[in-house]
Amino acid sequence: MNDLKALWLTAKTDSLPDSHQMVQLIKKFRNKKLLKIGALVLAAILLTATMIWVMFVYKSIMLTTRIGEVCMLIAGIILITTNLNSLLRFYKLKECSNKEFIQFLEQTRVRQQFYYQKTQVVAMIFCATGLLVYLYEGVYQNTLLCIIAYSATIIYLAIIWFVVRPRTFKKDGRKIAEQIAKLESIAKQIDQ
Amino acid sequence: MMDFEELYNQYSPQIFRVCMGYINDPEQAKDLTQETFISVWRNMSTFRNESKISTWIFRIATNNCLRAIEKNKRITKVELPIHLPDVPEETQEEKLTFLYNCIAELEEIDRIIISLMLEDLPQAEIASIVGLNHGNIRTKVYRIKEKLAIKFREHGQFE
């Protein structure tokens, strides 16, 4: 074993950045990351604010429009809170052993599966219903416009629901299932 | 509390070697080392001396390694030839590559344990990094040593 230890220590480590370079690298990384998160949060806030603003500026006469606005707002809030929550879980993670970390990752993947199977579906139902009822006030007086607007919206929603979502779900779902299986096998290695 | 640069100078070579033992690819090991120290920098203020600072850093590093499977990082596994020709004078570098390849054939947790052992960490500290009790770690260490010995014997290396 001592021979192996001596051999192990011969690994060349001079390709690593020195401590000053590392500090520079971290600062650059931190700024980039903060900017990315900031932009994401800002975009979400702007979108929500715009929707609320439209609700107050555009005085709708029909209840369906209000229901539509509220439904889309709910969908937005569901997506923002779940995404923000999953982001914060990693930031809140305290010091932990490999065993605890593997459990945390497994939990994360199970939550992700739940998100795809349940949360996302609920949000999409709210969003689609919202969009469909919201449109009504704008087009109900013109039959042709009504048919065109509703056909286009329904085709769009059908593509998202029957083509885009199953495709991404199939790809990501398989990846998540593989990761869960891998994490389970590592957890077993610790318990053996 | 040590400052970051001191920590980096002291631990980065060790962390690099451990990551290299796990991932068997110098570029990815370098990335993992950097990611480890980014986490160290970010969490330094929350470190409360509940464990040794080395335990804390090695936990971050090994958890990062385990997370590499999520980022689809490939673990380089090189098939070892069945019969290596008898080369009387092998270079140090070749011997080291052989060691890395043998470790790469082990399971994930075993790779972490052997890398920490080769860094000369006490078994109690390895147990606390991995999340095992002391009895378990002793059994595991014994098994890993056996597995490695078999591999070396099979290939006629380091008799």
Coordinates of C-alpha atoms in Angstrom, one line a residue:
Chain A
M1 CA 0.0 0.0 0.0
N2 CA 2.8 2.4 0.8
D3 CA 4.2 1.9 -2.7
L4 CA 0.9 2.8 -4.1
K5 CA 0.7 5.9 -1.9
A6 CA 4.1 7.0 -3.2
L7 CA 3.1 6.4 -6.8
W8 CA -0.3 8.2 -6.2
L9 CA 1.6 11.3 -5.1
T10 CA 3.6 11.5 -8.3
A11 CA 0.5 12.8 -10.2
K12 CA 1.3 16.1 -11.8
T13 CA -0.8 18.9 -10.4
D14 CA 1.0 21.8 -12.0
S15 CA -1.8 22.3 -14.6
L16 CA -4.0 23.7 -11.9
P17 CA -4.4 27.5 -11.8
D18 CA -2.5 29.2 -9.0
S19 CA -4.5 30.7 -6.1
H20 CA -4.6 34.3 -7.6
Q21 CA -5.9 32.9 -10.9
M22 CA -8.4 30.8 -9.0
V23 CA -9.8 33.8 -7.2
Q24 CA -10.1 35.7 -10.5
L25 CA -11.9 32.7 -12.0
I26 CA -14.3 32.5 -9.1
K27 CA -15.1 36.2 -9.3
K28 CA -15.8 35.9 -13.0
F29 CA -17.9 32.8 -12.5
R30 CA -19.9 34.4 -9.7
N31 CA -20.7 37.6 -11.7
K32 CA -21.8 35.5 -14.7
K33 CA -24.0 33.3 -12.5
L34 CA -25.5 36.3 -10.6
L35 CA -26.3 38.0 -13.9
K36 CA -27.9 34.8 -15.2
I37 CA -30.1 34.3 -12.1
G38 CA -30.8 38.1 -12.0
A39 CA -31.9 38.1 -15.6
L40 CA -34.2 35.1 -15.1
V41 CA -35.9 36.6 -12.0
L42 CA -36.2 40.0 -13.7
A43 CA -37.8 38.4 -16.8
A44 CA -40.3 36.5 -14.6
I45 CA -41.1 39.6 -12.6
L46 CA -41.5 41.8 -15.7
L47 CA -43.8 39.2 -17.4
T48 CA -46.0 38.9 -14.3
A49 CA -46.0 42.7 -13.8
T50 CA -47.0 43.2 -17.5
M51 CA -49.9 40.8 -17.1
I52 CA -51.1 42.5 -14.0
W53 CA -50.7 45.9 -15.6
V54 CA -52.7 44.8 -18.7
M55 CA -55.4 43.6 -16.2
F56 CA -55.8 47.1 -14.9
V57 CA -55.3 49.1 -18.1
Y58 CA -57.5 47.0 -20.3
K59 CA -61.0 47.3 -18.8
S60 CA -62.6 44.1 -19.9
I61 CA -66.4 43.9 -20.1
M62 CA -66.6 40.2 -19.9
L63 CA -66.0 37.9 -17.0
T64 CA -64.3 35.3 -19.3
T65 CA -61.4 37.8 -19.9
R66 CA -60.8 38.2 -16.2
I67 CA -61.0 34.4 -15.7
G68 CA -58.5 34.0 -18.5
E69 CA -56.1 36.5 -17.0
V70 CA -56.3 34.9 -13.6
C71 CA -55.7 31.4 -15.0
M72 CA -52.6 32.5 -16.9
L73 CA -51.4 34.4 -13.9
I74 CA -51.8 31.2 -11.7
A75 CA -49.9 29.2 -14.3
G76 CA -47.1 31.7 -14.2
I77 CA -46.9 31.8 -10.5
I78 CA -46.9 27.9 -10.3
L79 CA -44.0 27.8 -12.8
I80 CA -42.0 30.6 -11.1
T81 CA -42.4 29.2 -7.6
T82 CA -41.5 25.6 -8.4
N83 CA -38.5 26.6 -10.5
L84 CA -37.3 29.0 -7.9
N85 CA -37.8 26.4 -5.2
S86 CA -35.8 23.8 -6.9
L87 CA -33.0 26.3 -7.5
L88 CA -33.0 27.3 -3.9
R89 CA -32.8 23.7 -2.7
F90 CA -29.2 23.4 -3.9
Y91 CA -28.3 26.8 -2.3
K92 CA -29.8 25.8 1.0
L93 CA -28.1 22.4 1.0
K94 CA -25.9 22.2 4.1
E95 CA -22.6 20.3 4.5
C96 CA -23.4 16.6 4.0
S97 CA -21.7 13.2 3.6
N98 CA -21.8 11.3 0.3
K99 CA -24.6 9.2 1.6
E100 CA -26.8 12.2 2.5
F101 CA -25.9 13.9 -0.8
I102 CA -27.0 10.8 -2.9
Q103 CA -30.3 10.8 -1.0
F104 CA -30.7 14.5 -1.7
L105 CA -30.0 13.9 -5.4
E106 CA -32.5 11.0 -5.5
Q107 CA -35.1 13.3 -3.9
T108 CA -34.3 16.0 -6.5
R109 CA -34.9 13.6 -9.4
V110 CA -38.1 12.3 -7.9
R111 CA -39.3 15.8 -7.4
Q112 CA -38.4 16.5 -11.1
Q113 CA -40.4 13.5 -12.2
F114 CA -43.4 14.8 -10.1
Y115 CA -42.9 18.2 -11.8
Y116 CA -43.1 16.7 -15.3
Q117 CA -46.0 14.4 -14.5
K118 CA -48.1 16.7 -12.3
T119 CA -47.1 20.3 -11.7
Q120 CA -46.3 21.0 -15.4
V121 CA -49.6 19.4 -16.4
V122 CA -51.6 21.6 -14.0
A123 CA -49.8 24.7 -15.1
M124 CA -50.4 23.9 -18.7
I125 CA -54.1 23.3 -18.1
F126 CA -54.4 26.6 -16.4
C127 CA -52.5 28.4 -19.1
A128 CA -54.4 26.7 -22.0
T129 CA -57.8 27.4 -20.3
G130 CA -56.8 30.9 -19.6
L131 CA -55.7 31.6 -23.1
L132 CA -58.9 30.1 -24.6
V133 CA -61.3 32.1 -22.5
Y134 CA -59.2 35.3 -22.6
L135 CA -59.5 35.4 -26.4
Y136 CA -63.3 35.3 -26.4
E137 CA -63.9 38.9 -25.7
G138 CA -61.7 40.1 -28.5
V139 CA -63.2 37.9 -31.2
Y140 CA -66.8 37.0 -30.4
Q141 CA -68.4 39.7 -32.5
N142 CA -66.7 38.6 -35.7
T143 CA -67.4 34.9 -36.6
L144 CA -64.6 34.6 -39.1
L145 CA -62.1 36.1 -36.7
C146 CA -63.4 33.9 -34.0
I147 CA -62.9 30.7 -36.1
I148 CA -59.4 31.7 -37.2
A149 CA -58.3 32.7 -33.7
Y150 CA -59.7 29.6 -32.1
S151 CA -58.4 27.2 -34.7
A152 CA -54.9 28.7 -34.6
T153 CA -54.9 28.6 -30.8
I154 CA -56.2 25.1 -30.6
I155 CA -53.7 23.8 -33.2
Y156 CA -50.9 25.6 -31.3
L157 CA -52.0 24.1 -28.0
A158 CA -52.4 20.6 -29.6
I159 CA -48.9 20.7 -31.0
I160 CA -47.5 21.7 -27.6
W161 CA -49.6 19.1 -25.7
F162 CA -49.4 16.1 -28.1
V163 CA -46.0 16.7 -29.9
V164 CA -43.6 18.9 -28.0
R165 CA -44.4 17.8 -24.4
P166 CA -44.4 14.0 -25.0
R167 CA -41.1 14.4 -26.9
T168 CA -39.3 16.3 -24.2
F169 CA -40.9 14.2 -21.6
K170 CA -39.7 11.0 -23.3
K171 CA -36.2 12.3 -23.6
D172 CA -35.9 13.9 -20.1
G173 CA -38.0 11.2 -18.5
R174 CA -35.7 8.5 -19.7
K175 CA -32.7 10.5 -18.5
I176 CA -34.2 11.1 -15.1
A177 CA -35.2 7.4 -14.7
E178 CA -31.6 6.4 -15.6
Q179 CA -30.2 8.9 -13.1
I180 CA -32.5 7.6 -10.4
A181 CA -31.4 4.0 -11.1
K182 CA -27.7 5.0 -11.0
L183 CA -28.2 6.9 -7.8
E184 CA -30.0 3.9 -6.2
S185 CA -27.1 1.7 -7.2
I186 CA -24.6 4.1 -5.6
A187 CA -26.8 4.3 -2.4
K188 CA -26.7 0.5 -2.3
Q189 CA -22.9 0.5 -2.6
I190 CA -22.8 2.6 0.6
D191 CA -25.2 0.4 2.5
Q192 CA -23.6 -2.9 1.5
Chain B
M1 CA -10.2 30.3 10.1
M2 CA -7.8 30.0 7.2
D3 CA -8.1 32.3 4.2
F4 CA -9.1 31.0 0.8
E5 CA -5.8 31.2 -0.9
E6 CA -4.1 29.3 1.9
L7 CA -6.8 26.6 1.7
Y8 CA -6.5 26.4 -2.1
N9 CA -2.7 26.1 -2.0
Q10 CA -2.9 23.4 0.7
Y11 CA -5.7 21.3 -0.6
S12 CA -6.0 21.8 -4.4
P13 CA -3.3 19.1 -5.3
Q14 CA -5.0 16.6 -3.0
I15 CA -8.5 17.4 -4.4
F16 CA -7.1 17.1 -7.9
R17 CA -5.7 13.7 -7.2
V18 CA -8.9 12.5 -5.6
C19 CA -11.0 13.7 -8.5
M20 CA -8.5 12.1 -10.9
G21 CA -8.9 8.8 -9.0
Y22 CA -12.6 9.1 -9.4
I23 CA -13.0 10.3 -13.0
N24 CA -9.7 9.2 -14.6
D25 CA -9.5 12.2 -16.9
P26 CA -7.1 15.1 -16.2
E27 CA -9.3 17.8 -17.8
Q28 CA -12.4 16.7 -16.0
A29 CA -10.5 16.3 -12.8
K30 CA -9.3 19.9 -13.2
D31 CA -12.8 21.1 -13.8
L32 CA -14.1 19.2 -10.7
T33 CA -11.3 20.7 -8.6
Q34 CA -12.2 24.2 -9.7
E35 CA -15.9 23.5 -9.0
T36 CA -15.0 22.3 -5.6
F37 CA -13.1 25.5 -4.8
I38 CA -16.0 27.6 -6.2
S39 CA -18.2 25.8 -3.6
V40 CA -15.6 26.3 -0.9
W41 CA -15.4 30.0 -1.7
R42 CA -19.2 30.4 -1.7
N43 CA -19.7 28.5 1.6
M44 CA -16.7 29.5 3.6
S45 CA -18.7 32.0 5.7
T46 CA -21.2 29.2 6.7
F47 CA -18.5 26.7 7.7
R48 CA -18.9 26.3 11.5
N49 CA -16.1 24.1 12.5
E50 CA -18.5 21.3 13.3
S51 CA -16.1 19.0 11.3
K52 CA -12.5 19.3 10.3
I53 CA -11.9 21.7 7.5
S54 CA -10.3 18.9 5.5
T55 CA -13.4 16.7 6.0
W56 CA -15.6 19.6 4.8
I57 CA -13.5 20.2 1.6
F58 CA -13.3 16.5 0.8
R59 CA -17.0 16.1 1.2
I60 CA -17.6 18.9 -1.2
A61 CA -15.1 17.4 -3.7
T62 CA -16.5 13.9 -3.5
N63 CA -20.1 15.0 -3.7
N64 CA -19.1 17.0 -6.8
C65 CA -17.6 13.9 -8.3
L66 CA -20.8 11.9 -7.6
R67 CA -22.8 14.7 -9.2
A68 CA -20.7 14.3 -12.3
I69 CA -22.9 11.3 -13.3
E70 CA -25.8 13.8 -13.6
K71 CA -23.9 16.0 -15.9
N72 CA -23.2 13.0 -18.1
K73 CA -19.5 13.2 -17.5
R74 CA -18.0 10.0 -18.8
I75 CA -15.8 8.0 -16.5
T76 CA -12.8 6.9 -18.6
K77 CA -12.6 3.2 -18.4
V78 CA -9.8 1.7 -20.3
E79 CA -9.9 -2.0 -20.9
L80 CA -6.8 -3.5 -19.4
P81 CA -5.0 -5.9 -21.7
I82 CA -5.1 -9.5 -20.5
H83 CA -1.4 -10.1 -20.8
L84 CA 0.9 -7.1 -20.6
P85 CA 4.3 -7.7 -22.1
D86 CA 7.0 -7.9 -19.5
V87 CA 8.6 -4.5 -19.6
P88 CA 11.5 -4.4 -17.2
E89 CA 11.6 -0.7 -16.8
E90 CA 8.2 1.0 -16.7
T91 CA 8.1 4.7 -16.3
Q92 CA 6.5 6.2 -13.3
E93 CA 3.8 7.8 -15.5
E94 CA 2.8 4.4 -17.0
K95 CA 2.6 2.9 -13.5
L96 CA 0.3 5.7 -12.4
T97 CA -1.9 5.3 -15.5
F98 CA -2.2 1.6 -14.7
L99 CA -3.2 2.5 -11.1
Y100 CA -5.9 4.9 -12.4
N101 CA -7.2 2.3 -14.8
C102 CA -7.5 -0.2 -12.0
I103 CA -9.3 2.3 -9.8
A104 CA -11.6 3.2 -12.7
E105 CA -12.8 -0.4 -12.8
L106 CA -14.1 -0.2 -9.2
E107 CA -17.6 1.0 -8.2
E108 CA -18.2 4.8 -7.5
I109 CA -18.0 4.7 -3.7
D110 CA -15.0 2.3 -3.8
R111 CA -13.2 4.8 -6.1
I112 CA -13.8 7.6 -3.6
I113 CA -12.7 5.4 -0.6
I114 CA -9.5 4.2 -2.3
S115 CA -8.6 7.8 -3.5
L116 CA -9.0 9.1 0.1
M117 CA -7.0 6.2 1.5
L118 CA -4.2 7.0 -1.0
E119 CA -4.3 10.6 0.3
D120 CA -3.5 9.1 3.7
L121 CA -6.7 10.2 5.3
P122 CA -7.6 8.3 8.6
Q123 CA -10.3 5.7 8.2
A124 CA -12.6 7.6 10.7
E125 CA -12.4 10.7 8.5
I126 CA -13.1 8.7 5.3
A127 CA -16.1 7.2 7.1
S128 CA -17.5 10.6 8.0
I129 CA -16.9 11.9 4.4
V130 CA -18.7 8.9 2.8
G131 CA -21.4 8.6 5.6
L132 CA -20.4 5.2 6.9
N133 CA -19.8 3.9 10.3
H134 CA -16.3 2.9 11.4
G135 CA -16.9 -0.8 11.2
N136 CA -18.3 -0.7 7.7
I137 CA -15.4 1.4 6.4
R138 CA -12.9 -1.2 7.7
T139 CA -14.7 -4.0 5.8
K140 CA -14.9 -1.9 2.7
V141 CA -11.2 -0.9 2.8
Y142 CA -10.3 -4.6 3.2
R143 CA -12.4 -5.5 0.2
I144 CA -11.1 -2.8 -2.0
K145 CA -7.5 -3.7 -1.2
E146 CA -8.3 -7.3 -2.1
K147 CA -9.9 -6.2 -5.4
L148 CA -6.9 -4.1 -6.3
A149 CA -4.5 -6.8 -5.3
I150 CA -6.3 -9.3 -7.7
K151 CA -6.2 -6.8 -10.5
F152 CA -2.5 -6.2 -10.0
R153 CA -1.8 -9.9 -9.7
E154 CA -3.8 -10.6 -12.9
H155 CA -1.7 -8.2 -14.9
G156 CA 1.6 -9.0 -13.3
Q157 CA 2.1 -5.5 -12.0
F158 CA 3.6 -4.3 -8.8
E159 CA 4.2 -7.8 -7.3

